[in-house]
């Protein structure tokens, strides 16, 4: 009733039912369409999601493979770095242990980039002082003016190494003779990145070689002088001797005196001799002892040239003393004294001279000779020509006095 009361009066129940049935039909069709669309779209969407997931999984697999490759590369790089570090440590140890060698590196401009302890020991500059400095600081001014450092670098590049022997400078300005080797430094691709320089001090070897050359020249000169001396006193002995026996005796005595002086100088490597030893040996050779023969003077060493000349002079004086002078009897004495004197004053160069005095006492009365024998001539002329010295022979009644004054050459 109520429904009939609420419905519009003109609308019948059959019409209302038809409308409701139509509405229900539309709703059913809409629901069916919605169900149909859902059934079709969900599988399509699901398929799209599956493709995306597959792509993501493929990308993840690639990333995982790449990560594995990077891990392997990193492990290899770490191993190479460890090997390189060990190699560098061994290299540094080897370089630092080579204290007898100066080893340093430079860049392409010639500036020092590395400096080992051997370089510091040899040349004086510390690593802090040397690194960054130009390598030509070790070259002499004359070599620096001719660009020797640049020449060595060019030679190292073109020939693979540059080697030479030359003088180099130390920090204190002194020089040393070194054998040097320069080599190029290259990277893994073969590119030039710098130079390696190795030096070894050969100063002693250089000086030894120079001494050897000097000794050969000295030996040649010495042999010629010795032969000339032997020839002179042999000729004079034969000319002035009364018999061959006397000549043989004189020649033998002079040869012994000369040989004795040679022995003294040979023991000193011909670098000179002690004057007292030369005097003592000359007197002992003729039987002089501490009571009859005395000698005293400055403790000095004389050159080999002076030592030989004095040995022969003393031999002639002692021979004459035995024949005619203080040593010809049992009571005479011989005194040999010497001192160093100076020649010149403040206005000129002062030169040292050796003043030696031979004095005989207690022998037979002295009579000046009527002629000069070979011994006297050798003393007077020999010293004058050989040593540019002066000789004064004085035949005093109490005994012969001989004064020698010669330029001093220290040995």
mmCIF file of C-alpha atoms in Angstrom:
data_model
loop_
_atom_site.group_PDB
_atom_site.id
_atom_site.type_symbol
_atom_site.label_atom_id
_atom_site.label_comp_id
_atom_site.label_asym_id
_atom_site.label_seq_id
_atom_site.Cartn_x
_atom_site.Cartn_y
_atom_site.Cartn_z
ATOM 1 C CA UNK A 1 0.000 0.000 0.000
ATOM 2 C CA UNK A 2 2.503 2.333 0.817
ATOM 3 C CA UNK A 3 4.323 1.606 -2.437
ATOM 4 C CA UNK A 4 1.262 2.082 -4.396
ATOM 5 C CA UNK A 5 0.687 5.208 -2.494
ATOM 6 C CA UNK A 6 4.288 6.484 -3.220
ATOM 7 C CA UNK A 7 4.330 5.528 -6.915
ATOM 8 C CA UNK A 8 3.126 8.054 -9.343
ATOM 9 C CA UNK A 9 -0.461 7.454 -10.004
ATOM 10 C CA UNK A 10 -0.069 7.254 -13.759
ATOM 11 C CA UNK A 11 2.715 4.488 -13.721
ATOM 12 C CA UNK A 12 1.542 0.928 -13.665
ATOM 13 C CA UNK A 13 3.354 -1.987 -11.953
ATOM 14 C CA UNK A 14 4.256 -3.709 -15.209
ATOM 15 C CA UNK A 15 6.112 -0.741 -16.511
ATOM 16 C CA UNK A 16 8.129 -0.487 -13.318
ATOM 17 C CA UNK A 17 9.234 -4.071 -13.521
ATOM 18 C CA UNK A 18 10.307 -3.626 -17.094
ATOM 19 C CA UNK A 19 12.480 -0.729 -16.202
ATOM 20 C CA UNK A 20 14.059 -2.624 -13.342
ATOM 21 C CA UNK A 21 14.764 -5.591 -15.572
ATOM 22 C CA UNK A 22 16.344 -3.303 -18.160
ATOM 23 C CA UNK A 23 18.516 -1.699 -15.511
ATOM 24 C CA UNK A 24 19.576 -5.102 -14.229
ATOM 25 C CA UNK A 25 20.474 -6.090 -17.779
ATOM 26 C CA UNK A 26 22.665 -3.071 -18.233
ATOM 27 C CA UNK A 27 24.419 -3.727 -14.976
ATOM 28 C CA UNK A 28 24.973 -7.333 -15.943
ATOM 29 C CA UNK A 29 26.413 -6.330 -19.288
ATOM 30 C CA UNK A 30 28.700 -3.781 -17.603
ATOM 31 C CA UNK A 31 29.864 -6.418 -15.130
ATOM 32 C CA UNK A 32 30.477 -8.918 -17.886
ATOM 33 C CA UNK A 33 32.487 -6.334 -19.832
ATOM 34 C CA UNK A 34 34.508 -5.486 -16.743
ATOM 35 C CA UNK A 35 35.219 -9.151 -16.089
ATOM 36 C CA UNK A 36 36.164 -9.639 -19.725
ATOM 37 C CA UNK A 37 38.590 -6.717 -19.708
ATOM 38 C CA UNK A 38 40.158 -7.879 -16.475
ATOM 39 C CA UNK A 39 40.639 -11.356 -17.831
ATOM 40 C CA UNK A 40 42.370 -10.021 -20.969
ATOM 41 C CA UNK A 41 44.572 -7.169 -19.424
ATOM 42 C CA UNK A 42 46.006 -9.026 -16.417
ATOM 43 C CA UNK A 43 47.943 -11.664 -18.459
ATOM 44 C CA UNK A 44 49.232 -8.940 -20.806
ATOM 45 C CA UNK A 45 50.458 -6.883 -17.871
ATOM 46 C CA UNK A 46 51.967 -9.945 -16.285
ATOM 47 C CA UNK A 47 53.836 -10.729 -19.484
ATOM 48 C CA UNK A 48 55.270 -7.193 -19.570
ATOM 49 C CA UNK A 49 56.452 -7.522 -15.991
ATOM 50 C CA UNK A 50 58.109 -10.842 -16.778
ATOM 51 C CA UNK A 51 60.078 -9.226 -19.654
ATOM 52 C CA UNK A 52 61.276 -6.441 -17.360
ATOM 53 C CA UNK A 53 62.301 -8.924 -14.679
ATOM 54 C CA UNK A 54 64.200 -10.958 -17.303
ATOM 55 C CA UNK A 55 65.986 -7.812 -18.469
ATOM 56 C CA UNK A 56 66.873 -6.904 -14.897
ATOM 57 C CA UNK A 57 68.185 -10.386 -14.229
ATOM 58 C CA UNK A 58 70.308 -10.248 -17.416
ATOM 59 C CA UNK A 59 71.728 -6.853 -16.437
ATOM 60 C CA UNK A 60 72.433 -8.170 -12.932
ATOM 61 C CA UNK A 61 74.248 -11.170 -14.377
ATOM 62 C CA UNK A 62 76.367 -8.889 -16.566
ATOM 63 C CA UNK A 63 77.155 -6.686 -13.600
ATOM 64 C CA UNK A 64 78.102 -9.698 -11.520
ATOM 65 C CA UNK A 65 80.383 -10.962 -14.310
ATOM 66 C CA UNK A 66 81.960 -7.534 -14.669
ATOM 67 C CA UNK A 67 82.410 -7.336 -10.910
ATOM 68 C CA UNK A 68 84.170 -10.701 -10.956
ATOM 69 C CA UNK A 69 86.453 -9.463 -13.759
ATOM 70 C CA UNK A 70 87.226 -6.291 -11.807
ATOM 71 C CA UNK A 71 87.964 -8.319 -8.688
ATOM 72 C CA UNK A 72 90.394 -10.493 -10.669
ATOM 73 C CA UNK A 73 92.009 -7.419 -12.229
ATOM 74 C CA UNK A 74 92.260 -5.784 -8.809
ATOM 75 C CA UNK A 75 93.856 -8.905 -7.355
ATOM 76 C CA UNK A 76 96.361 -8.988 -10.241
ATOM 77 C CA UNK A 77 97.073 -5.278 -9.836
ATOM 78 C CA UNK A 78 97.588 -5.753 -6.094
ATOM 79 C CA UNK A 79 99.990 -8.605 -6.783
ATOM 80 C CA UNK A 80 101.847 -6.510 -9.393
ATOM 81 C CA UNK A 81 102.065 -3.602 -6.965
ATOM 82 C CA UNK A 82 103.484 -5.913 -4.312
ATOM 83 C CA UNK A 83 106.008 -7.273 -6.821
ATOM 84 C CA UNK A 84 106.908 -3.753 -7.938
ATOM 85 C CA UNK A 85 107.279 -2.610 -4.335
ATOM 86 C CA UNK A 86 109.538 -5.576 -3.580
ATOM 87 C CA UNK A 87 111.544 -4.904 -6.732
ATOM 88 C CA UNK A 88 111.839 -1.227 -5.856
ATOM 89 C CA UNK A 89 112.940 -2.147 -2.335
ATOM 90 C CA UNK A 90 115.606 -4.484 -3.738
ATOM 91 C CA UNK A 91 116.696 -1.804 -6.210
ATOM 92 C CA UNK A 92 116.930 0.836 -3.487
ATOM 93 C CA UNK A 93 118.821 -1.577 -1.236
ATOM 94 C CA UNK A 94 121.237 -2.394 -4.033
ATOM 95 C CA UNK A 95 121.745 1.288 -4.880
ATOM 96 C CA UNK A 96 122.211 2.325 -1.262
ATOM 97 C CA UNK A 97 124.532 -0.638 -0.588
ATOM 98 C CA UNK A 98 126.792 0.316 -3.494
ATOM 99 C CA UNK A 99 128.644 2.827 -1.331
ATOM 100 C CA UNK A 100 131.738 2.620 -3.556
ATOM 101 C CA UNK A 101 129.690 3.972 -6.452
ATOM 102 C CA UNK A 102 128.040 7.352 -6.835
ATOM 103 C CA UNK A 103 124.652 6.664 -8.437
ATOM 104 C CA UNK A 104 122.105 9.313 -9.319
ATOM 105 C CA UNK A 105 119.283 9.904 -11.798
ATOM 106 C CA UNK A 106 118.217 12.962 -13.749
ATOM 107 C CA UNK A 107 115.167 14.055 -15.702
ATOM 108 C CA UNK A 108 115.261 14.968 -19.378
ATOM 109 C CA UNK A 109 116.389 18.526 -18.565
ATOM 110 C CA UNK A 110 119.409 17.287 -16.638
ATOM 111 C CA UNK A 111 118.106 18.025 -13.148
ATOM 112 C CA UNK A 112 118.902 15.474 -10.454
ATOM 113 C CA UNK A 113 115.946 13.327 -9.338
ATOM 114 C CA UNK A 114 117.725 10.672 -7.249
ATOM 115 C CA UNK A 115 120.954 10.617 -5.213
ATOM 116 C CA UNK A 116 122.357 7.597 -3.347
ATOM 117 C CA UNK A 117 124.571 7.522 -0.251
ATOM 118 C CA UNK A 118 127.617 6.695 -2.376
ATOM 119 C CA UNK A 119 127.158 9.973 -4.241
ATOM 120 C CA UNK A 120 127.001 11.846 -0.954
ATOM 121 C CA UNK A 121 130.083 10.040 0.385
ATOM 122 C CA UNK A 122 132.092 10.737 -2.757
ATOM 123 C CA UNK A 123 131.028 14.273 -3.639
ATOM 124 C CA UNK A 124 129.778 15.756 -0.390
ATOM 125 C CA UNK A 125 126.286 16.964 -1.319
ATOM 126 C CA UNK A 126 123.420 15.450 0.670
ATOM 127 C CA UNK A 127 120.342 14.075 -1.079
ATOM 128 C CA UNK A 128 118.366 17.137 -0.018
ATOM 129 C CA UNK A 129 120.982 19.436 -1.515
ATOM 130 C CA UNK A 130 121.432 17.494 -4.754
ATOM 131 C CA UNK A 131 117.874 16.596 -5.776
ATOM 132 C CA UNK A 132 116.494 19.366 -7.979
ATOM 133 C CA UNK A 133 119.936 20.806 -8.754
ATOM 134 C CA UNK A 134 121.406 20.653 -12.288
ATOM 135 C CA UNK A 135 123.715 17.671 -12.816
ATOM 136 C CA UNK A 136 126.456 19.905 -14.215
ATOM 137 C CA UNK A 137 127.315 20.952 -10.661
ATOM 138 C CA UNK A 138 129.711 17.969 -10.616
ATOM 139 C CA UNK A 139 131.491 18.987 -13.831
ATOM 140 C CA UNK A 140 134.598 21.146 -13.944
ATOM 141 C CA UNK A 141 134.227 24.665 -15.357
ATOM 142 C CA UNK A 142 136.123 23.727 -18.509
ATOM 143 C CA UNK A 143 133.844 20.718 -19.130
ATOM 144 C CA UNK A 144 130.758 22.755 -18.317
ATOM 145 C CA UNK A 145 131.730 25.360 -20.907
ATOM 146 C CA UNK A 146 131.852 22.638 -23.572
ATOM 147 C CA UNK A 147 128.457 21.185 -22.493
ATOM 148 C CA UNK A 148 129.862 17.768 -21.613
ATOM 149 C CA UNK A 149 126.714 16.831 -19.660
ATOM 150 C CA UNK A 150 124.483 17.387 -22.701
ATOM 151 C CA UNK A 151 126.919 15.481 -24.899
ATOM 152 C CA UNK A 152 126.817 12.510 -22.532
ATOM 153 C CA UNK A 153 123.007 12.485 -22.587
ATOM 154 C CA UNK A 154 122.911 12.541 -26.386
ATOM 155 C CA UNK A 155 125.432 9.722 -26.548
ATOM 156 C CA UNK A 156 123.428 7.671 -24.040
ATOM 157 C CA UNK A 157 120.288 8.066 -26.197
ATOM 158 C CA UNK A 158 121.944 7.296 -29.538
ATOM 159 C CA UNK A 159 124.375 4.582 -28.398
ATOM 160 C CA UNK A 160 122.524 3.179 -25.393
ATOM 161 C CA UNK A 161 125.281 4.254 -23.021
ATOM 162 C CA UNK A 162 127.892 6.943 -22.628
ATOM 163 C CA UNK A 163 131.165 6.166 -20.841
ATOM 164 C CA UNK A 164 134.126 8.382 -20.075
ATOM 165 C CA UNK A 165 136.984 9.085 -17.685
ATOM 166 C CA UNK A 166 137.389 12.668 -16.547
ATOM 167 C CA UNK A 167 137.871 15.027 -13.625
ATOM 168 C CA UNK A 168 134.793 15.918 -11.576
ATOM 169 C CA UNK A 169 134.104 18.371 -8.746
ATOM 170 C CA UNK A 170 133.256 17.799 -5.099
ATOM 171 C CA UNK A 171 131.217 20.109 -2.901
ATOM 172 C CA UNK A 172 134.390 21.542 -1.324
ATOM 173 C CA UNK A 173 135.749 22.429 -4.766
ATOM 174 C CA UNK A 174 138.373 19.691 -4.898
ATOM 175 C CA UNK A 175 138.628 17.407 -7.907
ATOM 176 C CA UNK A 176 138.547 13.656 -8.314
ATOM 177 C CA UNK A 177 139.158 11.431 -11.317
ATOM 178 C CA UNK A 178 136.203 9.160 -12.064
ATOM 179 C CA UNK A 179 135.080 6.534 -14.499
ATOM 180 C CA UNK A 180 131.529 7.477 -15.486
ATOM 181 C CA UNK A 181 128.681 5.612 -17.174
ATOM 182 C CA UNK A 182 125.413 7.225 -18.302
ATOM 183 C CA UNK A 183 122.398 5.202 -19.482
ATOM 184 C CA UNK A 184 118.896 6.223 -20.600
ATOM 185 C CA UNK A 185 115.848 5.453 -18.424
ATOM 186 C CA UNK A 186 112.715 4.361 -20.289
ATOM 187 C CA UNK A 187 109.130 3.547 -19.265
ATOM 188 C CA UNK A 188 107.197 0.357 -20.138
ATOM 189 C CA UNK A 189 106.313 1.745 -23.559
ATOM 190 C CA UNK A 190 109.937 2.580 -24.317
ATOM 191 C CA UNK A 191 109.560 6.302 -23.844
ATOM 192 C CA UNK A 192 112.603 8.229 -22.579
ATOM 193 C CA UNK A 193 111.960 9.531 -19.053
ATOM 194 C CA UNK A 194 115.442 10.359 -17.737
ATOM 195 C CA UNK A 195 119.031 9.201 -17.279
ATOM 196 C CA UNK A 196 121.042 7.080 -14.841
ATOM 197 C CA UNK A 197 124.611 8.146 -13.994
ATOM 198 C CA UNK A 198 127.134 5.901 -12.225
ATOM 199 C CA UNK A 199 130.531 7.207 -11.081
ATOM 200 C CA UNK A 200 133.465 5.431 -9.467
ATOM 201 C CA UNK A 201 136.376 7.275 -7.896
ATOM 202 C CA UNK A 202 139.560 6.334 -9.765
ATOM 203 C CA UNK A 203 141.770 9.121 -8.426
ATOM 204 C CA UNK A 204 144.288 6.762 -6.851
ATOM 205 C CA UNK A 205 144.547 4.726 -10.057
ATOM 206 C CA UNK A 206 144.990 7.932 -12.055
ATOM 207 C CA UNK A 207 147.708 9.158 -9.721
ATOM 208 C CA UNK A 208 149.390 5.740 -9.764
ATOM 209 C CA UNK A 209 149.430 5.787 -13.572
ATOM 210 C CA UNK A 210 150.881 9.296 -13.574
ATOM 211 C CA UNK A 211 153.502 8.232 -11.031
ATOM 212 C CA UNK A 212 154.371 5.256 -13.197
ATOM 213 C CA UNK A 213 154.919 7.492 -16.216
ATOM 214 C CA UNK A 214 156.970 9.863 -14.067
ATOM 215 C CA UNK A 215 159.005 6.987 -12.662
ATOM 216 C CA UNK A 216 159.780 5.732 -16.155
ATOM 217 C CA UNK A 217 161.035 9.179 -17.121
ATOM 218 C CA UNK A 218 162.951 9.468 -13.859
ATOM 219 C CA UNK A 219 164.434 6.012 -14.302
ATOM 220 C CA UNK A 220 165.533 6.862 -17.813
ATOM 221 C CA UNK A 221 167.096 10.094 -16.575
ATOM 222 C CA UNK A 222 168.613 8.378 -13.544
ATOM 223 C CA UNK A 223 170.185 5.578 -15.568
ATOM 224 C CA UNK A 224 171.708 8.072 -17.966
ATOM 225 C CA UNK A 225 173.093 10.137 -15.093
ATOM 226 C CA UNK A 226 174.410 7.067 -13.315
ATOM 227 C CA UNK A 227 176.130 5.806 -16.440
ATOM 228 C CA UNK A 228 177.597 9.263 -17.016
ATOM 229 C CA UNK A 229 178.885 9.338 -13.428
ATOM 230 C CA UNK A 230 180.386 5.846 -13.746
ATOM 231 C CA UNK A 231 181.930 6.744 -17.084
ATOM 232 C CA UNK A 232 183.427 9.927 -15.656
ATOM 233 C CA UNK A 233 185.025 8.466 -12.557
ATOM 234 C CA UNK A 234 186.169 5.344 -14.424
ATOM 235 C CA UNK A 235 187.873 7.410 -17.082
ATOM 236 C CA UNK A 236 189.464 9.715 -14.503
ATOM 237 C CA UNK A 237 190.545 6.824 -12.308
ATOM 238 C CA UNK A 238 192.259 5.102 -15.195
ATOM 239 C CA UNK A 239 193.896 8.340 -16.271
ATOM 240 C CA UNK A 240 195.213 9.365 -12.833
ATOM 241 C CA UNK A 241 195.981 6.001 -11.253
ATOM 242 C CA UNK A 242 199.574 4.820 -11.057
ATOM 243 C CA UNK A 243 198.622 1.258 -11.940
ATOM 244 C CA UNK A 244 195.673 -0.830 -13.035
ATOM 245 C CA UNK A 245 195.378 -2.209 -9.498
ATOM 246 C CA UNK A 246 195.100 1.308 -8.106
ATOM 247 C CA UNK A 247 192.569 2.242 -10.766
ATOM 248 C CA UNK A 248 190.540 -0.887 -10.037
ATOM 249 C CA UNK A 249 190.534 -0.088 -6.344
ATOM 250 C CA UNK A 250 189.396 3.506 -6.924
ATOM 251 C CA UNK A 251 186.682 2.486 -9.372
ATOM 252 C CA UNK A 252 185.407 -0.246 -7.062
ATOM 253 C CA UNK A 253 185.245 2.103 -4.083
ATOM 254 C CA UNK A 254 183.337 4.708 -6.048
ATOM 255 C CA UNK A 255 180.914 2.107 -7.408
ATOM 256 C CA UNK A 256 180.277 0.860 -3.891
ATOM 257 C CA UNK A 257 179.572 4.393 -2.662
ATOM 258 C CA UNK A 258 177.213 4.996 -5.554
ATOM 259 C CA UNK A 259 175.454 1.659 -5.021
ATOM 260 C CA UNK A 260 175.043 2.351 -1.314
ATOM 261 C CA UNK A 261 173.359 5.666 -2.037
ATOM 262 C CA UNK A 262 171.107 3.888 -4.536
ATOM 263 C CA UNK A 263 170.143 1.349 -1.868
ATOM 264 C CA UNK A 264 169.096 4.118 0.514
ATOM 265 C CA UNK A 265 167.011 5.844 -2.159
ATOM 266 C CA UNK A 266 165.461 2.611 -3.396
ATOM 267 C CA UNK A 267 164.282 1.824 0.134
ATOM 268 C CA UNK A 268 162.572 5.244 0.101
ATOM 269 C CA UNK A 269 161.032 4.679 -3.351
ATOM 270 C CA UNK A 270 163.347 7.384 -4.661
ATOM 271 C CA UNK A 271 161.291 10.016 -2.886
ATOM 272 C CA UNK A 272 164.354 11.402 -1.104
ATOM 273 C CA UNK A 273 166.475 10.360 1.857
ATOM 274 C CA UNK A 274 167.390 11.386 5.369
ATOM 275 C CA UNK A 275 170.545 13.497 5.250
ATOM 276 C CA UNK A 276 171.927 12.019 8.476
ATOM 277 C CA UNK A 277 171.710 8.519 6.974
ATOM 278 C CA UNK A 278 173.527 9.598 3.818
ATOM 279 C CA UNK A 279 176.342 11.096 5.921
ATOM 280 C CA UNK A 280 176.540 8.141 8.303
ATOM 281 C CA UNK A 281 176.621 5.545 5.533
ATOM 282 C CA UNK A 282 179.339 7.430 3.643
ATOM 283 C CA UNK A 283 181.555 7.596 6.738
ATOM 284 C CA UNK A 284 180.899 4.026 7.865
ATOM 285 C CA UNK A 285 181.799 2.800 4.391
ATOM 286 C CA UNK A 286 185.309 4.081 5.031
ATOM 287 C CA UNK A 287 185.620 2.705 8.538
ATOM 288 C CA UNK A 288 184.410 5.781 10.345
ATOM 289 C CA UNK A 289 183.052 5.087 13.820
ATOM 290 C CA UNK A 290 181.367 7.147 16.514
ATOM 291 C CA UNK A 291 184.640 8.270 18.082
ATOM 292 C CA UNK A 292 186.670 9.309 15.083
ATOM 293 C CA UNK A 293 183.800 10.429 12.882
ATOM 294 C CA UNK A 294 180.965 12.558 14.183
ATOM 295 C CA UNK A 295 178.002 14.141 12.446
ATOM 296 C CA UNK A 296 175.265 16.473 13.594
ATOM 297 C CA UNK A 297 172.659 18.696 12.004
ATOM 298 C CA UNK A 298 169.005 19.425 11.322
ATOM 299 C CA UNK A 299 166.723 16.444 10.804
ATOM 300 C CA UNK A 300 165.877 16.977 7.155
ATOM 301 C CA UNK A 301 165.142 14.929 4.072
ATOM 302 C CA UNK A 302 166.772 15.869 0.810
ATOM 303 C CA UNK A 303 165.811 15.046 -2.743
ATOM 304 C CA UNK A 304 167.237 11.998 -4.496
ATOM 305 C CA UNK A 305 169.352 14.281 -6.693
ATOM 306 C CA UNK A 306 171.017 15.943 -3.687
ATOM 307 C CA UNK A 307 171.374 12.608 -1.877
ATOM 308 C CA UNK A 308 173.328 11.035 -4.771
ATOM 309 C CA UNK A 309 175.547 14.071 -5.275
ATOM 310 C CA UNK A 310 176.353 14.365 -1.546
ATOM 311 C CA UNK A 311 177.051 10.637 -1.280
ATOM 312 C CA UNK A 312 179.697 10.918 -4.017
ATOM 313 C CA UNK A 313 181.153 14.134 -2.537
ATOM 314 C CA UNK A 314 181.417 12.580 0.932
ATOM 315 C CA UNK A 315 183.007 9.484 -0.592
ATOM 316 C CA UNK A 316 185.734 11.594 -2.239
ATOM 317 C CA UNK A 317 186.338 13.581 0.962
ATOM 318 C CA UNK A 318 186.541 10.406 3.050
ATOM 319 C CA UNK A 319 188.866 8.749 0.501
ATOM 320 C CA UNK A 320 191.224 11.727 0.624
ATOM 321 C CA UNK A 321 191.042 11.739 4.435
ATOM 322 C CA UNK A 322 192.080 8.082 4.499
ATOM 323 C CA UNK A 323 194.908 8.621 2.029
ATOM 324 C CA UNK A 324 196.302 11.949 3.173
ATOM 325 C CA UNK A 325 194.241 13.446 5.954
ATOM 326 C CA UNK A 326 192.800 12.887 9.424
ATOM 327 C CA UNK A 327 191.871 9.233 8.842
ATOM 328 C CA UNK A 328 195.351 8.315 7.621
ATOM 329 C CA UNK A 329 196.595 7.909 11.243
ATOM 330 C CA UNK A 330 195.159 6.528 14.448
ATOM 331 C CA UNK A 331 194.222 9.797 16.154
ATOM 332 C CA UNK A 332 192.633 12.068 13.562
ATOM 333 C CA UNK A 333 188.946 12.911 13.541
ATOM 334 C CA UNK A 334 186.333 14.032 11.044
ATOM 335 C CA UNK A 335 183.349 16.204 11.924
ATOM 336 C CA UNK A 336 180.407 16.752 9.574
ATOM 337 C CA UNK A 337 177.810 19.346 10.519
ATOM 338 C CA UNK A 338 174.994 20.964 8.570
ATOM 339 C CA UNK A 339 172.246 23.510 8.960
ATOM 340 C CA UNK A 340 169.517 25.186 6.957
ATOM 341 C CA UNK A 341 170.038 28.813 5.991
ATOM 342 C CA UNK A 342 167.876 31.372 4.203
ATOM 343 C CA UNK A 343 168.814 33.400 1.173
ATOM 344 C CA UNK A 344 166.987 36.619 0.377
ATOM 345 C CA UNK A 345 165.014 39.169 2.381
ATOM 346 C CA UNK A 346 161.472 40.454 2.545
ATOM 347 C CA UNK A 347 161.842 42.296 -0.744
ATOM 348 C CA UNK A 348 162.643 39.105 -2.674
ATOM 349 C CA UNK A 349 161.617 35.474 -2.497
ATOM 350 C CA UNK A 350 163.293 33.661 0.387
ATOM 351 C CA UNK A 351 165.000 30.396 -0.558
ATOM 352 C CA UNK A 352 166.278 27.691 1.742
ATOM 353 C CA UNK A 353 169.835 26.482 1.372
ATOM 354 C CA UNK A 354 171.837 23.664 2.895
ATOM 355 C CA UNK A 355 175.158 24.592 4.470
ATOM 356 C CA UNK A 356 177.337 21.516 5.146
ATOM 357 C CA UNK A 357 180.780 21.668 6.778
ATOM 358 C CA UNK A 358 183.388 18.891 6.558
ATOM 359 C CA UNK A 359 186.222 19.455 9.046
ATOM 360 C CA UNK A 360 189.288 17.308 9.712
ATOM 361 C CA UNK A 361 191.434 17.537 12.841
ATOM 362 C CA UNK A 362 194.380 15.613 14.286
ATOM 363 C CA UNK A 363 195.776 14.347 11.037
ATOM 364 C CA UNK A 364 199.215 14.939 9.485
ATOM 365 C CA UNK A 365 200.155 18.566 8.782
ATOM 366 C CA UNK A 366 198.221 19.741 5.775
ATOM 367 C CA UNK A 367 200.002 20.887 2.676
ATOM 368 C CA UNK A 368 197.952 22.467 -0.088
ATOM 369 C CA UNK A 369 198.026 20.208 -3.160
ATOM 370 C CA UNK A 370 200.041 21.295 -6.156
ATOM 371 C CA UNK A 371 197.375 19.953 -8.496
ATOM 372 C CA UNK A 372 193.744 19.090 -8.208
ATOM 373 C CA UNK A 373 192.910 15.429 -8.492
ATOM 374 C CA UNK A 374 189.756 13.953 -9.946
ATOM 375 C CA UNK A 375 188.062 13.798 -6.532
ATOM 376 C CA UNK A 376 188.566 17.476 -5.897
ATOM 377 C CA UNK A 377 187.483 18.430 -9.388
ATOM 378 C CA UNK A 378 184.363 16.287 -9.053
ATOM 379 C CA UNK A 379 183.514 17.970 -5.758
ATOM 380 C CA UNK A 380 183.996 21.485 -7.072
ATOM 381 C CA UNK A 381 182.658 21.158 -10.585
ATOM 382 C CA UNK A 382 180.068 18.479 -9.908
ATOM 383 C CA UNK A 383 178.219 20.394 -7.241
ATOM 384 C CA UNK A 384 178.403 23.594 -9.222
ATOM 385 C CA UNK A 385 176.912 22.051 -12.370
ATOM 386 C CA UNK A 386 174.646 19.405 -10.877
ATOM 387 C CA UNK A 387 173.231 21.284 -7.902
ATOM 388 C CA UNK A 388 174.062 24.921 -8.691
ATOM 389 C CA UNK A 389 175.966 24.955 -5.417
ATOM 390 C CA UNK A 390 179.171 26.477 -4.116
ATOM 391 C CA UNK A 391 182.222 24.664 -2.752
ATOM 392 C CA UNK A 392 185.090 26.142 -0.749
ATOM 393 C CA UNK A 393 188.081 23.910 0.021
ATOM 394 C CA UNK A 394 190.394 25.217 2.740
ATOM 395 C CA UNK A 395 193.693 23.464 3.437
ATOM 396 C CA UNK A 396 194.327 24.737 6.951
ATOM 397 C CA UNK A 397 197.369 23.470 8.850
ATOM 398 C CA UNK A 398 195.137 21.816 11.464
ATOM 399 C CA UNK A 399 193.167 19.963 8.813
ATOM 400 C CA UNK A 400 191.122 20.206 5.635
ATOM 401 C CA UNK A 401 187.836 22.124 5.791
ATOM 402 C CA UNK A 402 185.238 21.840 3.005
ATOM 403 C CA UNK A 403 182.182 24.074 2.976
ATOM 404 C CA UNK A 404 179.211 23.156 0.778
ATOM 405 C CA UNK A 405 176.385 25.598 0.113
ATOM 406 C CA UNK A 406 173.600 24.310 -2.138
ATOM 407 C CA UNK A 407 169.919 25.150 -2.822
ATOM 408 C CA UNK A 408 167.807 22.872 -0.662
ATOM 409 C CA UNK A 409 165.406 20.448 -2.299
ATOM 410 C CA UNK A 410 163.280 18.641 0.237
ATOM 411 C CA UNK A 411 162.645 14.943 -0.308
#
